[in-house]
PDB file of C-alpha atoms and ligand atoms in Angstrom:
ATOM      1  CA  UNK A   1      94.317 112.903 117.967  1.00  0.00           C
ATOM      2  CA  UNK A   2      94.107 116.041 115.849  1.00  0.00           C
ATOM      3  CA  UNK A   3      95.778 114.731 112.716  1.00  0.00           C
ATOM      4  CA  UNK A   4      94.837 111.574 110.858  1.00  0.00           C
ATOM      5  CA  UNK A   5      97.161 108.598 110.968  1.00  0.00           C
ATOM      6  CA  UNK A   6      98.957 107.897 107.722  1.00  0.00           C
ATOM      7  CA  UNK A   7      97.617 104.422 106.956  1.00  0.00           C
ATOM      8  CA  UNK A   8      99.871 103.982 103.915  1.00  0.00           C
ATOM      9  CA  UNK A   9     101.854 106.187 101.562  1.00  0.00           C
ATOM     10  CA  UNK A  10     100.211 104.881  98.438  1.00  0.00           C
ATOM     11  CA  UNK A  11      96.596 104.829  97.259  1.00  0.00           C
ATOM     12  CA  UNK A  12      94.485 101.675  97.336  1.00  0.00           C
ATOM     13  CA  UNK A  13      92.846 100.509  94.127  1.00  0.00           C
ATOM     14  CA  UNK A  14      89.228  99.524  94.783  1.00  0.00           C
ATOM     15  CA  UNK A  15      86.325  98.520  92.553  1.00  0.00           C
ATOM     16  CA  UNK A  16      83.472 100.984  93.075  1.00  0.00           C
ATOM     17  CA  UNK A  17      79.924 100.190  91.995  1.00  0.00           C
ATOM     18  CA  UNK A  18      77.708 102.936  90.548  1.00  0.00           C
ATOM     19  CA  UNK A  19      75.058 104.080  93.023  1.00  0.00           C
ATOM     20  CA  UNK A  20      76.576 102.218  95.974  1.00  0.00           C
ATOM     21  CA  UNK A  21      77.432 104.109  99.173  1.00  0.00           C
ATOM     22  CA  UNK A  22      80.842 103.807 100.777  1.00  0.00           C
ATOM     23  CA  UNK A  23      82.231 105.088 104.080  1.00  0.00           C
ATOM     24  CA  UNK A  24      85.776 106.297 103.515  1.00  0.00           C
ATOM     25  CA  UNK A  25      88.031 106.305 106.591  1.00  0.00           C
ATOM     26  CA  UNK A  26      89.335 109.811 107.346  1.00  0.00           C
ATOM     27  CA  UNK A  27      91.148 109.002 110.607  1.00  0.00           C
ATOM     28  CA  UNK A  28      93.586 106.418 109.238  1.00  0.00           C
ATOM     29  CA  UNK A  29      92.965 103.967 112.103  1.00  0.00           C
ATOM     30  CA  UNK A  30      90.796 101.487 110.222  1.00  0.00           C
ATOM     31  CA  UNK A  31      92.178  98.000 109.574  1.00  0.00           C
ATOM     32  CA  UNK A  32      90.034  97.823 106.461  1.00  0.00           C
ATOM     33  CA  UNK A  33      91.598 100.723 104.525  1.00  0.00           C
ATOM     34  CA  UNK A  34      90.507 102.746 102.738  1.00  0.00           C
ATOM     35  CA  UNK A  35      87.110 102.176 104.339  1.00  0.00           C
ATOM     36  CA  UNK A  36      85.842 102.938 107.857  1.00  0.00           C
ATOM     37  CA  UNK A  37      85.555 100.075 110.335  1.00  0.00           C
ATOM     38  CA  UNK A  38      84.464 102.155 113.323  1.00  0.00           C
ATOM     39  CA  UNK A  39      87.978 102.597 114.754  1.00  0.00           C
ATOM     40  CA  UNK A  40      87.469 106.402 114.756  1.00  0.00           C
ATOM     41  CA  UNK A  41      85.242 106.095 117.833  1.00  0.00           C
ATOM     42  CA  UNK A  42      86.628 108.305 120.595  1.00  0.00           C
ATOM     43  CA  UNK A  43      88.298 110.669 118.100  1.00  0.00           C
ATOM     44  CA  UNK A  44      86.894 113.788 116.420  1.00  0.00           C
ATOM     45  CA  UNK A  45      86.999 112.055 113.029  1.00  0.00           C
ATOM     46  CA  UNK A  46      83.974 110.773 111.166  1.00  0.00           C
ATOM     47  CA  UNK A  47      83.888 108.746 107.965  1.00  0.00           C
ATOM     48  CA  UNK A  48      83.338 110.505 104.634  1.00  0.00           C
ATOM     49  CA  UNK A  49      80.285 108.843 103.127  1.00  0.00           C
ATOM     50  CA  UNK A  50      80.043 109.038  99.342  1.00  0.00           C
ATOM     51  CA  UNK A  51      78.063 107.452  96.538  1.00  0.00           C
ATOM     52  CA  UNK A  52      79.992 106.076  93.572  1.00  0.00           C
ATOM     53  CA  UNK A  53      79.042 107.967  90.408  1.00  0.00           C
ATOM     54  CA  UNK A  54      80.134 105.153  88.135  1.00  0.00           C
ATOM     55  CA  UNK A  55      81.361 101.586  88.249  1.00  0.00           C
ATOM     56  CA  UNK A  56      85.107 101.748  87.947  1.00  0.00           C
ATOM     57  CA  UNK A  57      88.453 101.134  89.574  1.00  0.00           C
ATOM     58  CA  UNK A  58      89.247 104.084  91.834  1.00  0.00           C
ATOM     59  CA  UNK A  59      92.422 104.944  93.692  1.00  0.00           C
ATOM     60  CA  UNK A  60      91.450 105.984  97.207  1.00  0.00           C
ATOM     61  CA  UNK A  61      93.687 107.921  99.573  1.00  0.00           C
ATOM     62  CA  UNK A  62      95.378 106.065 102.415  1.00  0.00           C
ATOM     63  CA  UNK A  63      97.765 108.823 103.546  1.00  0.00           C
ATOM     64  CA  UNK A  64      94.708 110.957 104.471  1.00  0.00           C
ATOM     65  CA  UNK A  65      96.409 114.114 103.176  1.00  0.00           C
ATOM     66  CA  UNK A  66      94.432 114.371  99.918  1.00  0.00           C
ATOM     67  CA  UNK A  67      92.614 117.563  98.982  1.00  0.00           C
ATOM     68  CA  UNK A  68      90.178 115.515  96.894  1.00  0.00           C
ATOM     69  CA  UNK A  69      88.658 113.137  99.453  1.00  0.00           C
ATOM     70  CA  UNK A  70      88.259 110.189  99.037  1.00  0.00           C
ATOM     71  CA  UNK A  71      90.457 110.053  95.942  1.00  0.00           C
ATOM     72  CA  UNK A  72      94.237 110.112  95.800  1.00  0.00           C
ATOM     73  CA  UNK A  73      95.588 113.440  94.534  1.00  0.00           C
ATOM     74  CA  UNK A  74      99.255 112.539  94.804  1.00  0.00           C
ATOM     75  CA  UNK A  75      99.729 114.229  98.194  1.00  0.00           C
ATOM     76  CA  UNK A  76     101.442 111.104  99.555  1.00  0.00           C
ATOM     77  CA  UNK A  77     104.487 111.972  97.459  1.00  0.00           C
ATOM     78  CA  UNK A  78     105.029 115.093  99.592  1.00  0.00           C
ATOM     79  CA  UNK A  79     105.053 113.292 102.954  1.00  0.00           C
ATOM     80  CA  UNK A  80     108.320 113.833 104.767  1.00  0.00           C
ATOM     81  CA  UNK A  81     109.456 116.544 102.372  1.00  0.00           C
ATOM     82  CA  UNK A  82     109.976 120.105 103.616  1.00  0.00           C
ATOM     83  CA  UNK A  83     107.224 122.525 102.645  1.00  0.00           C
ATOM     84  CA  UNK A  84     108.359 125.257 100.297  1.00  0.00           C
ATOM     85  CA  UNK A  85     106.848 128.713 100.557  1.00  0.00           C
TER      86      UNK A  85
HETATM   87  S1  FES B   1      87.753 104.115 111.118  1.00  0.00           S
HETATM   88 FE1  FES B   1      88.628 105.925 110.294  1.00  0.00          FE
HETATM   89  S2  FES B   1      86.889 107.205 109.927  1.00  0.00           S
HETATM   90 FE2  FES B   1      86.055 105.408 110.775  1.00  0.00          FE
END
Protein backbone atom coordinates (compact mmCIF):
# COMPACT_ATOMS: atom_id res chain seq x y z
CA UNK A 1 0.00 0.00 0.00
CA UNK A 2 1.82 3.10 -1.21
CA UNK A 3 -1.14 5.44 -1.48
CA UNK A 4 -3.68 6.12 1.24
CA UNK A 5 -7.20 4.80 0.86
CA UNK A 6 -9.80 7.45 0.17
CA UNK A 7 -12.00 7.03 3.25
CA UNK A 8 -14.58 9.55 2.01
CA UNK A 9 -14.75 12.38 -0.51
CA UNK A 10 -15.91 14.95 1.99
CA UNK A 11 -14.37 16.30 5.20
CA UNK A 12 -15.62 15.27 8.63
CA UNK A 13 -16.70 17.97 11.05
CA UNK A 14 -15.27 17.28 14.51
CA UNK A 15 -15.21 19.22 17.77
CA UNK A 16 -11.59 19.81 18.78
CA UNK A 17 -10.63 20.80 22.31
CA UNK A 18 -7.79 23.28 22.90
CA UNK A 19 -4.65 21.57 24.17
CA UNK A 20 -5.92 18.05 23.49
CA UNK A 21 -3.86 15.67 21.34
CA UNK A 22 -5.41 13.82 18.43
CA UNK A 23 -4.08 11.08 16.14
CA UNK A 24 -5.27 11.78 12.61
CA UNK A 25 -5.46 8.74 10.30
CA UNK A 26 -3.22 9.18 7.25
CA UNK A 27 -3.74 5.72 5.72
CA UNK A 28 -7.51 5.91 5.24
CA UNK A 29 -8.10 2.42 6.68
CA UNK A 30 -9.46 3.45 10.07
CA UNK A 31 -13.11 2.73 10.85
CA UNK A 32 -13.12 5.73 13.16
CA UNK A 33 -12.39 8.44 10.57
CA UNK A 34 -10.83 10.90 10.65
CA UNK A 35 -8.89 9.46 13.58
CA UNK A 36 -6.44 6.54 13.75
CA UNK A 37 -7.66 3.24 15.18
CA UNK A 38 -4.46 1.26 14.58
CA UNK A 39 -5.56 -0.17 11.22
CA UNK A 40 -2.35 1.20 9.62
CA UNK A 41 -0.35 -1.61 11.23
CA UNK A 42 1.52 -3.51 8.52
CA UNK A 43 1.60 -0.47 6.20
CA UNK A 44 4.20 2.30 5.94
CA UNK A 45 1.68 4.84 7.24
CA UNK A 46 1.72 6.35 10.70
CA UNK A 47 -0.87 8.63 12.28
CA UNK A 48 -0.33 12.40 12.26
CA UNK A 49 -0.45 13.44 15.90
CA UNK A 50 -1.43 17.06 16.51
CA UNK A 51 -2.51 19.26 19.39
CA UNK A 52 -5.61 21.40 18.91
CA UNK A 53 -4.70 25.09 19.12
CA UNK A 54 -8.21 26.13 20.02
CA UNK A 55 -11.59 24.68 20.87
CA UNK A 56 -13.60 24.74 17.70
CA UNK A 57 -15.35 22.76 15.01
CA UNK A 58 -12.76 21.64 12.47
CA UNK A 59 -13.21 19.97 9.11
CA UNK A 60 -10.70 17.13 8.89
CA UNK A 61 -9.64 15.45 5.67
CA UNK A 62 -11.04 12.02 4.86
CA UNK A 63 -9.83 11.76 1.24
CA UNK A 64 -6.22 11.87 2.54
CA UNK A 65 -5.15 14.07 -0.39
CA UNK A 66 -4.96 17.34 1.57
CA UNK A 67 -1.83 19.48 1.51
CA UNK A 68 -2.78 20.88 4.92
CA UNK A 69 -2.93 17.77 7.11
CA UNK A 70 -5.12 17.14 9.07
CA UNK A 71 -7.45 19.82 7.72
CA UNK A 72 -9.51 19.70 4.55
CA UNK A 73 -8.11 21.95 1.82
CA UNK A 74 -10.71 21.11 -0.80
CA UNK A 75 -8.53 18.51 -2.55
CA UNK A 76 -11.41 16.01 -2.50
CA UNK A 77 -13.10 18.05 -5.23
CA UNK A 78 -10.28 17.12 -7.63
CA UNK A 79 -10.56 13.35 -7.15
CA UNK A 80 -11.31 11.61 -10.41
CA UNK A 81 -10.64 14.72 -12.48
CA UNK A 82 -7.77 14.77 -14.98
CA UNK A 83 -4.74 16.74 -13.83
CA UNK A 84 -4.03 19.81 -15.92
CA UNK A 85 -0.47 20.90 -16.53
S1 LIG B 1 -5.48 3.77 11.09
FE1 LIG B 1 -4.84 5.11 9.51
S2 LIG B 1 -3.03 6.03 10.33
FE2 LIG B 1 -3.68 4.67 11.87
